[in-house]
Phi, psi and omega in degrees: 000150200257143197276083159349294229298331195284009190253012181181132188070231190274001135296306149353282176309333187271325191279332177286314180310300202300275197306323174328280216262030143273305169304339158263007153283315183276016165238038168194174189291130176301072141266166185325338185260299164342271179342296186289333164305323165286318193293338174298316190292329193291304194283279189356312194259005183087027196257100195267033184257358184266012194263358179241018198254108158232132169319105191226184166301322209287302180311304217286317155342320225263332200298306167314302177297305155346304195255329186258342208240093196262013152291335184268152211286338159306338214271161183207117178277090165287044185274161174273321191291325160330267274242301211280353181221036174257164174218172157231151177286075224050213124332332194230152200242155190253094167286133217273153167344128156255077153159071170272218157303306176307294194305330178284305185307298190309295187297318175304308198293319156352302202303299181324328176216039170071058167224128189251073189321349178279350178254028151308150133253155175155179183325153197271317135007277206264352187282316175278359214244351195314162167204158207261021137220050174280156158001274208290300154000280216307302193320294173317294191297326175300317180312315190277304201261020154267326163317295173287359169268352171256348164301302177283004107016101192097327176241347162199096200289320158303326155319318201264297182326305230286309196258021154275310186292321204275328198290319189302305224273280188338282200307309182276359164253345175208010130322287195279355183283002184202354177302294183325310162315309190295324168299272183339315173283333168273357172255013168296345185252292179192146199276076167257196189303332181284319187281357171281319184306302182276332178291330173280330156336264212305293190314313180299341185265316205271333179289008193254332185258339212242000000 
């Protein structure tokens, strides 16, 4: 059952803050600022494990091996049709198509209220590498349509309902179906600052649904 509280006012405000600024850690470089931002949402919500996260050459290396460098044993395609058509192999887990069913399905809801994932900002890199059911997408989009139920709040209720309703069906049809999973592939290498990231995502996205 979906947690009312989190659908209107400073629940609302808190949950568009968390997917914001996890999406702006997995699209630009760890800097000080990037770092502080997760550890502020993190402590908001009681979580002290980002209080030791320093911006350094070490972190911004992990960033690169995580996202770019797809031989290394760090790397994760944090897309959902990757994640959602993956198995494991033995040991090892086998990621699935990146441009599947999700990526079309994802791009129609896009389409349906006007949100354009290429108009992300953020490293140029990584902005450009986007598919519009990556992570960092799903987050943004999430993101808009908690903007649009707090902009109409008051002034259109129907308007405010309409992206309320859309943020749930979203969140609960391709968000919470694979963030988690998507934790798992990154703390199979190791439980740093990326796999924290995704992980307050996830948690924040399954307390809104569940």
């Amino acid at each position: 059952m979906t947690d009312e509280l989190l659908l209107e006012g400073d629940g609302l405000r808190g949950f568009r803050t968390v997917m914001a600024v996890c999406a702006e850690a997995l699209l630009n470089l760890p800097t000080e600022d990037v770092v502080a931002n997760v550890r502020s949402v993190a402590e908001a919500l009681g979580d002290d494990e980002f209080n030791d996260v320093v911006a350094d050459a070490a972190l911004e290396q992990r960033y690169y091996d995580r996202f770019f460098v797809s031989a290394h044993p760090a790397y994760v395609p944090l897309c959902e049709d990757a994640v959602r058509g993956g198995y494991m192999d033995d040991d090892r887990f086998r990621y699935g198509s990146v441009c599947g069913k999700h990526y079309a399905h994802t791009l129609t809801c896009y389409k349906a209220v006007g949100f354009d994932f290429r108009r992300i900002e953020g490293f140029e890199p990584s902005v450009s590498m986007l598919k519009p059911d990556s992570m960092a997408s799903e987050l943004a989009f999430l993101a808009f349509l908690a903007d649009s139920a707090l902009a109409a709040e008051g002034r259109d209720s129907e308007v405010a309902q309409r992206s309320r309703e859309l943020l749930v069906t979203f969140a609960r049809d391709h968000a919470s179906r694979w963030f988690g999973d998507a934790v798992e592939c990154l703390e199979r290498f190791d439980e740093d600052f990326y796999a924290g990231v995704c992980a307050l995502a996830a948690e924040s996205v399954a307390a809104l649904v569940e």
